[in-house]
mmCIF file of C-alpha atoms and ligand atoms in Angstrom:
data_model
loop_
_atom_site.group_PDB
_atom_site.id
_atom_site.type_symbol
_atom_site.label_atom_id
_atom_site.label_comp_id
_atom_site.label_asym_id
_atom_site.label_seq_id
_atom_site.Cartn_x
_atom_site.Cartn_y
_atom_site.Cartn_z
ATOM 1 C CA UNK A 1 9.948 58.012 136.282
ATOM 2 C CA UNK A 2 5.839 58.515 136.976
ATOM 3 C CA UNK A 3 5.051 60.924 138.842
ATOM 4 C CA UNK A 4 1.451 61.689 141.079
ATOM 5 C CA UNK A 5 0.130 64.520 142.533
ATOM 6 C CA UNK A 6 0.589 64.545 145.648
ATOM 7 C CA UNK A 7 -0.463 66.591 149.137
ATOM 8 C CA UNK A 8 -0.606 69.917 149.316
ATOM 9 C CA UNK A 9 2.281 72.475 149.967
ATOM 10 C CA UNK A 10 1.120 75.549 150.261
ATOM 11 C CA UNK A 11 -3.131 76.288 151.012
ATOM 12 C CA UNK A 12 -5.310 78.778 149.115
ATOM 13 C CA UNK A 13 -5.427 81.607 151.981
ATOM 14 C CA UNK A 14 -1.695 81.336 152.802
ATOM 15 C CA UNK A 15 -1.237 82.511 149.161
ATOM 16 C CA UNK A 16 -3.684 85.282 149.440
ATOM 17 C CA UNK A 17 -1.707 86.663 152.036
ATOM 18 C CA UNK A 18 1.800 86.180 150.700
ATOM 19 C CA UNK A 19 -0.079 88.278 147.604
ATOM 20 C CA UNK A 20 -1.125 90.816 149.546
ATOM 21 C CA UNK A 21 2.111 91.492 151.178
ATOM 22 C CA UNK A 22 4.226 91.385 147.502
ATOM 23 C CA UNK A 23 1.625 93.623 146.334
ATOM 24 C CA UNK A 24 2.041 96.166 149.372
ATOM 25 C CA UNK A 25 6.023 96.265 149.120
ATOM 26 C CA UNK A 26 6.171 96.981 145.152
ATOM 27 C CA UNK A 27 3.587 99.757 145.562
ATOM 28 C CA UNK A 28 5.127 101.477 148.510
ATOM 29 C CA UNK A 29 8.476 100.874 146.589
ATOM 30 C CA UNK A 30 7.045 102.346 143.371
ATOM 31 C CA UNK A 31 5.254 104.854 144.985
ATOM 32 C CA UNK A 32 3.255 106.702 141.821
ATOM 33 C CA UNK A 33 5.861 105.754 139.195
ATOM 34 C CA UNK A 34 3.898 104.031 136.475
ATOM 35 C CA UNK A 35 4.811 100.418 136.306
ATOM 36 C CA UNK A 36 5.621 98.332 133.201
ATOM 37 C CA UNK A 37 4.544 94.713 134.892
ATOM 38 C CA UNK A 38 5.597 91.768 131.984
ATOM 39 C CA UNK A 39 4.544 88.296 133.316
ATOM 40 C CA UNK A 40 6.446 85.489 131.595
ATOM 41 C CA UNK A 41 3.686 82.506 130.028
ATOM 42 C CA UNK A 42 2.684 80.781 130.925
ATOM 43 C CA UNK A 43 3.143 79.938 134.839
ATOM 44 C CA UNK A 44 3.018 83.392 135.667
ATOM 45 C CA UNK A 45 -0.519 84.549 134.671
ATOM 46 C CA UNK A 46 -2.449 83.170 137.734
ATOM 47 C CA UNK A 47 -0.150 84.634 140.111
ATOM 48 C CA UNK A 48 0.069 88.046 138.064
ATOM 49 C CA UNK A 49 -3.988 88.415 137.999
ATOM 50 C CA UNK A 50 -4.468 88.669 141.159
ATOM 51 C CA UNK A 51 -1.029 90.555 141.839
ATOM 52 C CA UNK A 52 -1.962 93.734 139.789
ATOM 53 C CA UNK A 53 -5.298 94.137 141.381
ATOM 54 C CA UNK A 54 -3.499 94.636 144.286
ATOM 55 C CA UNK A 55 -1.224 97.581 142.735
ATOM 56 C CA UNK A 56 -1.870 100.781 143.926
ATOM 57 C CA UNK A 57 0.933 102.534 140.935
ATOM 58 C CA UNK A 58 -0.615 102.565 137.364
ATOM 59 C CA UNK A 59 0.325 99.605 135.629
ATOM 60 C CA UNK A 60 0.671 98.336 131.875
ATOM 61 C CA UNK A 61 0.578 94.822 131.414
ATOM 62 C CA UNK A 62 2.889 92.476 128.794
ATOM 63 C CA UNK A 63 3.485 88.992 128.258
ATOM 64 C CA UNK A 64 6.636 87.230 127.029
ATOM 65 C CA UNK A 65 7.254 83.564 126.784
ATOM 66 C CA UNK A 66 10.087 81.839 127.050
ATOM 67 C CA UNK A 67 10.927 77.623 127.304
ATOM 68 C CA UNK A 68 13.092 75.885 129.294
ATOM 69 C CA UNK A 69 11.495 73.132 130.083
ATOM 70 C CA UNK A 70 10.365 70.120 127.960
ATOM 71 C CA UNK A 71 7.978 67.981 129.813
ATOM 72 C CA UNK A 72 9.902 66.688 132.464
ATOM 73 C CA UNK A 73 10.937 68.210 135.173
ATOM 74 C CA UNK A 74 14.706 69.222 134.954
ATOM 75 C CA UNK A 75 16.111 71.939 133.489
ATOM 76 C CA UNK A 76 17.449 72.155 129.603
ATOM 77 C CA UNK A 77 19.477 75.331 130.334
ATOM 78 C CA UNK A 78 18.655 76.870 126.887
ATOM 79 C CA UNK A 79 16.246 79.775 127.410
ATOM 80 C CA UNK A 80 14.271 80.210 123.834
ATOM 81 C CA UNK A 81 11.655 83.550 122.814
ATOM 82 C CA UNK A 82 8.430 82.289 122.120
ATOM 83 C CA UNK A 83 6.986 85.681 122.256
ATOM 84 C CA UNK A 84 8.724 88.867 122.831
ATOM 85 C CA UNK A 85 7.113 92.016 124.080
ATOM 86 C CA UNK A 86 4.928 94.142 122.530
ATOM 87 C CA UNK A 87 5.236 97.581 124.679
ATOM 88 C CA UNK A 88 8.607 99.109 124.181
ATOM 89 C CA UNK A 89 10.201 99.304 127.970
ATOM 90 C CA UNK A 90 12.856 101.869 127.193
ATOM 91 C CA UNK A 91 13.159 104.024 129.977
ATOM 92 C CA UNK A 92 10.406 102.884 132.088
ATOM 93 C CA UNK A 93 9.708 100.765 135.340
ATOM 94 C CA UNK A 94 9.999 97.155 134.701
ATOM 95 C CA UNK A 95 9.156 94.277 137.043
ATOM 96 C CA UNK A 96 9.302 90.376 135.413
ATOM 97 C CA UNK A 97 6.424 88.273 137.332
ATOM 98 C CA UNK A 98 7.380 84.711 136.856
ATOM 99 C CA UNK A 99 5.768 81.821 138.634
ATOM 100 C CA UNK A 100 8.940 80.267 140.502
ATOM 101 C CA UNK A 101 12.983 80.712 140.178
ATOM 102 C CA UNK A 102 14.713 77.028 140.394
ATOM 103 C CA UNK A 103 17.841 76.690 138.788
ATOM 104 C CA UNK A 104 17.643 81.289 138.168
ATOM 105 C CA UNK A 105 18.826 80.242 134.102
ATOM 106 C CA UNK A 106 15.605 81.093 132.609
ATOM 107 C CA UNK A 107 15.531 84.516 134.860
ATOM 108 C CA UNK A 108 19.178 85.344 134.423
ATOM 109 C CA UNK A 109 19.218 85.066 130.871
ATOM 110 C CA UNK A 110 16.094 87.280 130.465
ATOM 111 C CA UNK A 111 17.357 90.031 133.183
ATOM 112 C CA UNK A 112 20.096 90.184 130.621
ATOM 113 C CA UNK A 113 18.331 90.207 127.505
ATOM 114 C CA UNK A 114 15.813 93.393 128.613
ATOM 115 C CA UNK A 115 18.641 95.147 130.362
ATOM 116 C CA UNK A 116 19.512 95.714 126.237
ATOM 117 C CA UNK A 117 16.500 97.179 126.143
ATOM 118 C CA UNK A 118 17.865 99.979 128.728
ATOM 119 C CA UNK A 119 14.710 100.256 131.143
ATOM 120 C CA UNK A 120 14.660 102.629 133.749
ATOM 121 C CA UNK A 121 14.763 100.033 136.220
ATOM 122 C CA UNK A 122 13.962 95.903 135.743
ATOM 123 C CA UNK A 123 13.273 94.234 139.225
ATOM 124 C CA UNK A 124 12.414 90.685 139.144
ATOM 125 C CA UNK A 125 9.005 89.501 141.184
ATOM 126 C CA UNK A 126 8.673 85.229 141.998
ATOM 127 C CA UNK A 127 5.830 83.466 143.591
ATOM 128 C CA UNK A 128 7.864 80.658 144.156
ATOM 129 C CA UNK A 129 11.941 80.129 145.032
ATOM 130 C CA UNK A 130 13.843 76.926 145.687
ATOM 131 C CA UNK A 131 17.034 78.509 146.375
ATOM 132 C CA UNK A 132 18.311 74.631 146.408
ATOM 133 C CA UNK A 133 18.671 74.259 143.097
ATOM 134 C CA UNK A 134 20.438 77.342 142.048
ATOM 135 C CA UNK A 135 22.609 77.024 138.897
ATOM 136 C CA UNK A 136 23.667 80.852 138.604
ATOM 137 C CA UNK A 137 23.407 83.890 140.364
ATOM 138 C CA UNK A 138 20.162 85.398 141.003
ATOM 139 C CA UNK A 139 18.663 86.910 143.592
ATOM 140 C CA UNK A 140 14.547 88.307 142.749
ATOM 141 C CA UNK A 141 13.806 91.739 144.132
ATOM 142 C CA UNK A 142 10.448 90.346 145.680
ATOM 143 C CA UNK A 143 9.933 86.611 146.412
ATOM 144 C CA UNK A 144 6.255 85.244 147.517
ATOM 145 C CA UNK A 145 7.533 82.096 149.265
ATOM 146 C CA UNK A 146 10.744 79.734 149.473
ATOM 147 C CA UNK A 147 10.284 76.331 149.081
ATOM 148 C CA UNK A 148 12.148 72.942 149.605
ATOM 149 C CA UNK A 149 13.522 71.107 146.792
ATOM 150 C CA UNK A 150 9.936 69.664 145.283
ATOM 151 C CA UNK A 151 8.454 69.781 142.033
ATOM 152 C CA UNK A 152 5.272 71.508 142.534
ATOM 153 C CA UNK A 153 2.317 72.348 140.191
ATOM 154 C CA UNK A 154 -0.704 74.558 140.927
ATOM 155 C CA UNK A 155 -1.640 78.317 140.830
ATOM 156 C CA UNK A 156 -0.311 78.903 137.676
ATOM 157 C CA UNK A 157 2.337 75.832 137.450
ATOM 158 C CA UNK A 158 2.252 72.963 135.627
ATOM 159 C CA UNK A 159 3.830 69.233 135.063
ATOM 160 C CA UNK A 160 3.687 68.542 131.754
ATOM 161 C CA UNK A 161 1.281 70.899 130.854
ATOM 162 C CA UNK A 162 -1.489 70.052 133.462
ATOM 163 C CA UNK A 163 -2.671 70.984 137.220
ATOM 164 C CA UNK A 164 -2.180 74.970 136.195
ATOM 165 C CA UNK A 165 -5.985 75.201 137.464
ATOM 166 C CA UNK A 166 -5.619 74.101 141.042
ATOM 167 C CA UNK A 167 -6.403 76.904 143.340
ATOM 168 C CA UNK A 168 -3.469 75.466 145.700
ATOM 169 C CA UNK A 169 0.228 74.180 145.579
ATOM 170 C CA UNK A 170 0.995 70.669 145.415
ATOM 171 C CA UNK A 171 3.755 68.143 145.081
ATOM 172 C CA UNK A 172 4.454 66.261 142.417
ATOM 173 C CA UNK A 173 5.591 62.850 143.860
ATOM 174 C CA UNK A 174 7.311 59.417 142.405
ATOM 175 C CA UNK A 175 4.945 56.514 142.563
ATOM 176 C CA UNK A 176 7.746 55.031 144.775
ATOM 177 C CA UNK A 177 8.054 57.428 147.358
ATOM 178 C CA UNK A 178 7.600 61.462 148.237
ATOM 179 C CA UNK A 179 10.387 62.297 145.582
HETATM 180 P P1 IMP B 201 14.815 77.876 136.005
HETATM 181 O O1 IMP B 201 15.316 78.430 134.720
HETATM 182 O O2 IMP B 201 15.444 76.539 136.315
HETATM 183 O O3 IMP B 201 14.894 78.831 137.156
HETATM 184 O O4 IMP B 201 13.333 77.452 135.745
HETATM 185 C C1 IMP B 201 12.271 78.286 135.817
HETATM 186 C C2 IMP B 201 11.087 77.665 135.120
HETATM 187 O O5 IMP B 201 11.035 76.241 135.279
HETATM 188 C C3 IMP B 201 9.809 78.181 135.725
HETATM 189 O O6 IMP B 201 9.344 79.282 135.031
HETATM 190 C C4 IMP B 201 8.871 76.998 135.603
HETATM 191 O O7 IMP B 201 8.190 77.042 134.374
HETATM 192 C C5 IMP B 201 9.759 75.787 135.608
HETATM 193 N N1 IMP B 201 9.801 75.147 136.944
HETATM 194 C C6 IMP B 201 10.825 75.093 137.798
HETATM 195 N N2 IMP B 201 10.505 74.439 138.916
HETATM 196 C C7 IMP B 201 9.225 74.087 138.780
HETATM 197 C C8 IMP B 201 8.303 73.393 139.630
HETATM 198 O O8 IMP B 201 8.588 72.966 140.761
HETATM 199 N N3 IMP B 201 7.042 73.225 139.124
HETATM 200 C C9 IMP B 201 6.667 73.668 137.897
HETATM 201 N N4 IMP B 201 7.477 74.334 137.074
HETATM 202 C C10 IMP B 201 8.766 74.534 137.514
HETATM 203 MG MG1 MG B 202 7.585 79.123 133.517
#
């Protein structure tokens, strides 16, 4: 199926303020605990940038990447370490930024995998949820926006690898309709 970009979803200063207002619950919930903040590659690392300069708690910064997607826009279900952390998170605050939560197996299986690594605590932070299209449990700790069931790209997210530049959110739609 060929897909277009297509209007936009969600503007430039309505995600500046669903930012702001992520960033002001995980401080006051974190209070002066240093933070442990691992962003998952690579959708996450627009949305994580401008998260942490919002963060009043001190923060140390990681990056893991995982795949579960292969250029097209359903899931594969099979969750695979690109990169693993570098920062051991053994006893210490730990909050996952990823870009978006669809079907929660990419998030579920990772919540899993670091709880191994017995943390002092592992919250999960999403820009994006489509609650939809949920294949397993999983609820994130702190959610930017929900959205309908659309592939979108922008701030961060991609479709096959492209669009992660645009400042806003936009729909990916089929050149025979809106879906
Ligand atoms: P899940 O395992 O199905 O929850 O998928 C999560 C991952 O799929 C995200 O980290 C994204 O990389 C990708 N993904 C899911 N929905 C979208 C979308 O609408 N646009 C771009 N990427 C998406
Ligand atoms: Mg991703």
């Amino acid at each position: 199926m060929a897909y277009k970009l297509g209007g936009v979803l969600i503007g430039k200063d309505e995600i500046d303020r669903m930012v702001a207002r992520l960033a002001d619950q995980i401080s006051d919930d974190y209070d002066n605990q240093e933070l442990v903040v691992v962003g998952i590659l690579k959708g996450s690392f627009i949305f994580m940038s401008d998260l942490i300069r919002k963060l009043r708690p001190s923060v140390i910064i990681d990056f893991m990447s995982v795949s579960s997607y292969y250029e097209n826009t359903q899931s594969t279900g099979i969750v695979k370490i690109i990169k693993d952390l570098d920062v051991s998170i053994h006893n210490r605050n730990v909050l996952i930024v990823e870009d978006i939560v669809d079907s929660g197996l990419t998030l579920s299986n990772l919540k899993e995998l670091l709880m191994t690594k017995e943390p002092k605590s592992l919250k999960l932070c999403v820009a994006f949820d489509k609650p939809d299209r949920r294949k397993t449990q999983i609820e994130a700790d702190y959610v930017g926006m929900v959205i309908p069931d659309e592939f979108i790209v922008g701030y961060g997210l991609d479709y096959a690898g492209k669009y992660r530049n645009l400042p806003e959110v936009r729909i990916m739609e089929t050149d025979g309709g809106n879906k």
